Amino acid sequence: MFRPTTAIADSFKEHYHRVHLPRRLALQRYARQQSLRNAAKGNVKAEEVPYKYNRWWVNEEHEFVHQYAFVEDPEVTKAKRETLPPVTRENIWKEPQQTFFLPFAPYVRVVDYPKDPDAKFLKPVNIPRWKDYMQRTKPVIPRTWY
């Protein structure tokens, strides 16, 4: 009788992994052998970040999972954090984003709608409590209020 080939019998994901897993392992083995060879020769250079080959998975529902890896340059991140955006005609009059609470921020008492003090959890999260004026260094996460 007619037997379907493996490429047709498997789903594409299974076929892909069936083909590429041995290749990935062989490439890993080859890279490890090269590094051992270099170490044996004595020319050990700066350790570069190895490319991760274990970021592809098939989960228990048999679907393809890819874990994306982003290697960020710390200098670039630091520069992004510290340099101001270029001045344009649109943003020249804008107030800069306040990134921290001033230690002497005035405590504004918020009138809450449920008068019952037990209904603390009904207050929205992004209105600060009195404690926040004492010990916060970073704004509350939703940050909808400034």
PDB file of C-alpha atoms in Angstrom:
ATOM      1  CA  MET A   1       0.000   0.000   0.000  1.00  0.00           C
ATOM      2  CA  PHE A   2       1.033   3.648  -0.340  1.00  0.00           C
ATOM      3  CA  ARG A   3       3.154   4.860   2.564  1.00  0.00           C
ATOM      4  CA  PRO A   4       3.256   8.650   3.060  1.00  0.00           C
ATOM      5  CA  THR A   5       6.758  10.038   3.367  1.00  0.00           C
ATOM      6  CA  THR A   6       7.896  11.494   6.662  1.00  0.00           C
ATOM      7  CA  ALA A   7       7.665  15.030   5.311  1.00  0.00           C
ATOM      8  CA  ILE A   8       3.954  14.514   4.666  1.00  0.00           C
ATOM      9  CA  ALA A   9       3.181  12.357   7.694  1.00  0.00           C
ATOM     10  CA  ASP A  10       4.603  14.813  10.221  1.00  0.00           C
ATOM     11  CA  SER A  11       3.353  18.273  10.806  1.00  0.00           C
ATOM     12  CA  PHE A  12       5.739  20.879   9.521  1.00  0.00           C
ATOM     13  CA  LYS A  13       6.960  21.679  13.017  1.00  0.00           C
ATOM     14  CA  GLU A  14       7.784  18.066  13.772  1.00  0.00           C
ATOM     15  CA  HIS A  15       9.486  17.708  10.424  1.00  0.00           C
ATOM     16  CA  TYR A  16      11.476  20.894  10.992  1.00  0.00           C
ATOM     17  CA  HIS A  17      12.707  19.726  14.361  1.00  0.00           C
ATOM     18  CA  ARG A  18      13.391  16.248  13.116  1.00  0.00           C
ATOM     19  CA  VAL A  19      15.626  17.721  10.416  1.00  0.00           C
ATOM     20  CA  HIS A  20      17.243  20.552  12.315  1.00  0.00           C
ATOM     21  CA  LEU A  21      17.806  19.165  15.788  1.00  0.00           C
ATOM     22  CA  PRO A  22      20.710  16.927  14.693  1.00  0.00           C
ATOM     23  CA  ARG A  23      22.138  19.861  12.757  1.00  0.00           C
ATOM     24  CA  ARG A  24      21.976  22.129  15.783  1.00  0.00           C
ATOM     25  CA  LEU A  25      23.592  19.503  17.968  1.00  0.00           C
ATOM     26  CA  ALA A  26      26.332  18.921  15.406  1.00  0.00           C
ATOM     27  CA  LEU A  27      26.996  22.641  15.167  1.00  0.00           C
ATOM     28  CA  GLN A  28      27.162  22.915  18.959  1.00  0.00           C
ATOM     29  CA  ARG A  29      29.552  19.971  19.062  1.00  0.00           C
ATOM     30  CA  TYR A  30      31.708  21.555  16.375  1.00  0.00           C
ATOM     31  CA  ALA A  31      31.846  24.899  18.205  1.00  0.00           C
ATOM     32  CA  ARG A  32      32.805  23.150  21.434  1.00  0.00           C
ATOM     33  CA  GLN A  33      35.554  21.202  19.664  1.00  0.00           C
ATOM     34  CA  GLN A  34      36.875  24.408  18.131  1.00  0.00           C
ATOM     35  CA  SER A  35      36.975  26.145  21.517  1.00  0.00           C
ATOM     36  CA  LEU A  36      38.762  23.151  23.063  1.00  0.00           C
ATOM     37  CA  ARG A  37      41.237  23.132  20.170  1.00  0.00           C
ATOM     38  CA  ASN A  38      41.908  26.848  20.641  1.00  0.00           C
ATOM     39  CA  ALA A  39      42.353  26.369  24.387  1.00  0.00           C
ATOM     40  CA  ALA A  40      44.803  23.517  23.743  1.00  0.00           C
ATOM     41  CA  LYS A  41      46.796  25.705  21.344  1.00  0.00           C
ATOM     42  CA  GLY A  42      46.925  28.402  24.000  1.00  0.00           C
ATOM     43  CA  ASN A  43      45.349  31.288  22.074  1.00  0.00           C
ATOM     44  CA  VAL A  44      42.447  31.984  24.389  1.00  0.00           C
ATOM     45  CA  LYS A  45      40.625  35.133  23.297  1.00  0.00           C
ATOM     46  CA  ALA A  46      37.882  37.150  24.976  1.00  0.00           C
ATOM     47  CA  GLU A  47      34.798  35.019  25.553  1.00  0.00           C
ATOM     48  CA  GLU A  48      32.022  36.136  23.227  1.00  0.00           C
ATOM     49  CA  VAL A  49      28.415  35.463  24.102  1.00  0.00           C
ATOM     50  CA  PRO A  50      27.561  32.080  22.570  1.00  0.00           C
ATOM     51  CA  TYR A  51      24.588  31.832  20.283  1.00  0.00           C
ATOM     52  CA  LYS A  52      21.858  29.982  22.113  1.00  0.00           C
ATOM     53  CA  TYR A  53      20.456  27.045  20.221  1.00  0.00           C
ATOM     54  CA  ASN A  54      17.968  25.925  22.822  1.00  0.00           C
ATOM     55  CA  ARG A  55      15.434  28.656  22.158  1.00  0.00           C
ATOM     56  CA  TRP A  56      13.145  26.528  19.981  1.00  0.00           C
ATOM     57  CA  TRP A  57      10.644  24.277  21.700  1.00  0.00           C
ATOM     58  CA  VAL A  58       7.501  22.328  20.960  1.00  0.00           C
ATOM     59  CA  ASN A  59       5.129  22.640  23.879  1.00  0.00           C
ATOM     60  CA  GLU A  60       2.773  19.942  25.102  1.00  0.00           C
ATOM     61  CA  GLU A  61       0.053  21.065  22.688  1.00  0.00           C
ATOM     62  CA  HIS A  62       2.620  20.337  19.951  1.00  0.00           C
ATOM     63  CA  GLU A  63       2.974  23.885  18.785  1.00  0.00           C
ATOM     64  CA  PHE A  64       6.106  25.762  17.978  1.00  0.00           C
ATOM     65  CA  VAL A  65       7.540  28.015  20.691  1.00  0.00           C
ATOM     66  CA  HIS A  66      10.391  30.383  20.013  1.00  0.00           C
ATOM     67  CA  GLN A  67      11.983  32.256  22.893  1.00  0.00           C
ATOM     68  CA  TYR A  68      13.318  35.479  21.503  1.00  0.00           C
ATOM     69  CA  ALA A  69      16.632  36.621  22.920  1.00  0.00           C
ATOM     70  CA  PHE A  70      17.679  40.222  22.793  1.00  0.00           C
ATOM     71  CA  VAL A  71      21.261  40.960  23.731  1.00  0.00           C
ATOM     72  CA  GLU A  72      21.437  44.628  24.549  1.00  0.00           C
ATOM     73  CA  ASP A  73      24.551  46.714  24.588  1.00  0.00           C
ATOM     74  CA  PRO A  74      24.757  48.235  28.083  1.00  0.00           C
ATOM     75  CA  GLU A  75      26.416  51.389  26.752  1.00  0.00           C
ATOM     76  CA  VAL A  76      23.593  51.926  24.279  1.00  0.00           C
ATOM     77  CA  THR A  77      21.013  51.362  27.004  1.00  0.00           C
ATOM     78  CA  LYS A  78      22.795  53.810  29.287  1.00  0.00           C
ATOM     79  CA  ALA A  79      22.986  56.426  26.541  1.00  0.00           C
ATOM     80  CA  LYS A  80      19.298  55.962  25.775  1.00  0.00           C
ATOM     81  CA  ARG A  81      18.485  56.444  29.421  1.00  0.00           C
ATOM     82  CA  GLU A  82      20.631  59.516  29.930  1.00  0.00           C
ATOM     83  CA  THR A  83      20.468  61.596  26.762  1.00  0.00           C
ATOM     84  CA  LEU A  84      17.571  63.915  26.139  1.00  0.00           C
ATOM     85  CA  PRO A  85      15.556  63.549  22.947  1.00  0.00           C
ATOM     86  CA  PRO A  86      16.426  65.970  20.131  1.00  0.00           C
ATOM     87  CA  VAL A  87      14.613  69.285  20.373  1.00  0.00           C
ATOM     88  CA  THR A  88      11.945  69.669  17.719  1.00  0.00           C
ATOM     89  CA  ARG A  89       9.280  72.262  17.145  1.00  0.00           C
ATOM     90  CA  GLU A  90       6.684  69.967  18.723  1.00  0.00           C
ATOM     91  CA  ASN A  91       8.468  69.098  21.933  1.00  0.00           C
ATOM     92  CA  ILE A  92      10.256  72.392  22.657  1.00  0.00           C
ATOM     93  CA  TRP A  93       7.459  73.668  24.920  1.00  0.00           C
ATOM     94  CA  LYS A  94       6.661  70.357  26.564  1.00  0.00           C
ATOM     95  CA  GLU A  95       7.444  69.850  30.204  1.00  0.00           C
ATOM     96  CA  PRO A  96      10.034  67.109  30.692  1.00  0.00           C
ATOM     97  CA  GLN A  97       8.696  63.885  32.133  1.00  0.00           C
ATOM     98  CA  GLN A  98       9.126  63.874  35.889  1.00  0.00           C
ATOM     99  CA  THR A  99      10.867  60.600  36.554  1.00  0.00           C
ATOM    100  CA  PHE A 100      10.830  60.602  40.351  1.00  0.00           C
ATOM    101  CA  PHE A 101       8.868  61.933  43.281  1.00  0.00           C
ATOM    102  CA  LEU A 102      10.227  65.059  44.839  1.00  0.00           C
ATOM    103  CA  PRO A 103      10.921  64.310  48.492  1.00  0.00           C
ATOM    104  CA  PHE A 104       8.888  67.353  49.515  1.00  0.00           C
ATOM    105  CA  ALA A 105       5.913  66.586  47.284  1.00  0.00           C
ATOM    106  CA  PRO A 106       2.776  67.962  48.940  1.00  0.00           C
ATOM    107  CA  TYR A 107       0.432  65.336  50.292  1.00  0.00           C
ATOM    108  CA  VAL A 108      -2.866  65.738  48.464  1.00  0.00           C
ATOM    109  CA  ARG A 109      -5.668  64.075  50.322  1.00  0.00           C
ATOM    110  CA  VAL A 110      -7.890  62.177  47.926  1.00  0.00           C
ATOM    111  CA  VAL A 111     -11.553  61.990  48.775  1.00  0.00           C
ATOM    112  CA  ASP A 112     -12.585  58.415  48.187  1.00  0.00           C
ATOM    113  CA  TYR A 113     -16.098  57.504  47.226  1.00  0.00           C
ATOM    114  CA  PRO A 114     -16.802  54.622  49.613  1.00  0.00           C
ATOM    115  CA  LYS A 115     -16.844  56.193  53.059  1.00  0.00           C
ATOM    116  CA  ASP A 116     -16.360  52.789  54.624  1.00  0.00           C
ATOM    117  CA  PRO A 117     -12.672  52.544  55.639  1.00  0.00           C
ATOM    118  CA  ASP A 118     -12.772  48.791  55.044  1.00  0.00           C
ATOM    119  CA  ALA A 119     -13.280  49.365  51.323  1.00  0.00           C
ATOM    120  CA  LYS A 120      -9.619  50.206  50.799  1.00  0.00           C
ATOM    121  CA  PHE A 121      -9.417  47.938  47.789  1.00  0.00           C
ATOM    122  CA  LEU A 122     -12.021  49.972  45.904  1.00  0.00           C
ATOM    123  CA  LYS A 123      -9.650  52.919  45.607  1.00  0.00           C
ATOM    124  CA  PRO A 124      -7.870  53.079  42.265  1.00  0.00           C
ATOM    125  CA  VAL A 125      -4.265  52.010  42.431  1.00  0.00           C
ATOM    126  CA  ASN A 126      -2.746  55.005  40.758  1.00  0.00           C
ATOM    127  CA  ILE A 127      -3.765  57.564  43.349  1.00  0.00           C
ATOM    128  CA  PRO A 128      -0.872  57.733  45.795  1.00  0.00           C
ATOM    129  CA  ARG A 129      -1.331  57.008  49.478  1.00  0.00           C
ATOM    130  CA  TRP A 130       0.339  59.011  52.233  1.00  0.00           C
ATOM    131  CA  LYS A 131       3.049  56.359  52.550  1.00  0.00           C
ATOM    132  CA  ASP A 132       4.058  56.948  48.955  1.00  0.00           C
ATOM    133  CA  TYR A 133       5.033  60.502  49.703  1.00  0.00           C
ATOM    134  CA  MET A 134       7.415  59.284  52.350  1.00  0.00           C
ATOM    135  CA  GLN A 135       9.296  56.463  50.701  1.00  0.00           C
ATOM    136  CA  ARG A 136       8.765  56.306  46.965  1.00  0.00           C
ATOM    137  CA  THR A 137      11.638  56.953  44.598  1.00  0.00           C
ATOM    138  CA  LYS A 138       9.858  55.899  41.415  1.00  0.00           C
ATOM    139  CA  PRO A 139       6.360  56.716  40.211  1.00  0.00           C
ATOM    140  CA  VAL A 140       3.462  54.330  40.610  1.00  0.00           C
ATOM    141  CA  ILE A 141       3.344  52.053  37.626  1.00  0.00           C
ATOM    142  CA  PRO A 142       0.205  53.080  35.687  1.00  0.00           C
ATOM    143  CA  ARG A 143       1.388  56.680  35.938  1.00  0.00           C
ATOM    144  CA  THR A 144      -1.898  58.096  34.712  1.00  0.00           C
ATOM    145  CA  TRP A 145      -1.956  60.986  37.116  1.00  0.00           C
ATOM    146  CA  TYR A 146       0.842  63.234  35.897  1.00  0.00           C
TER     147      TYR A 146
END
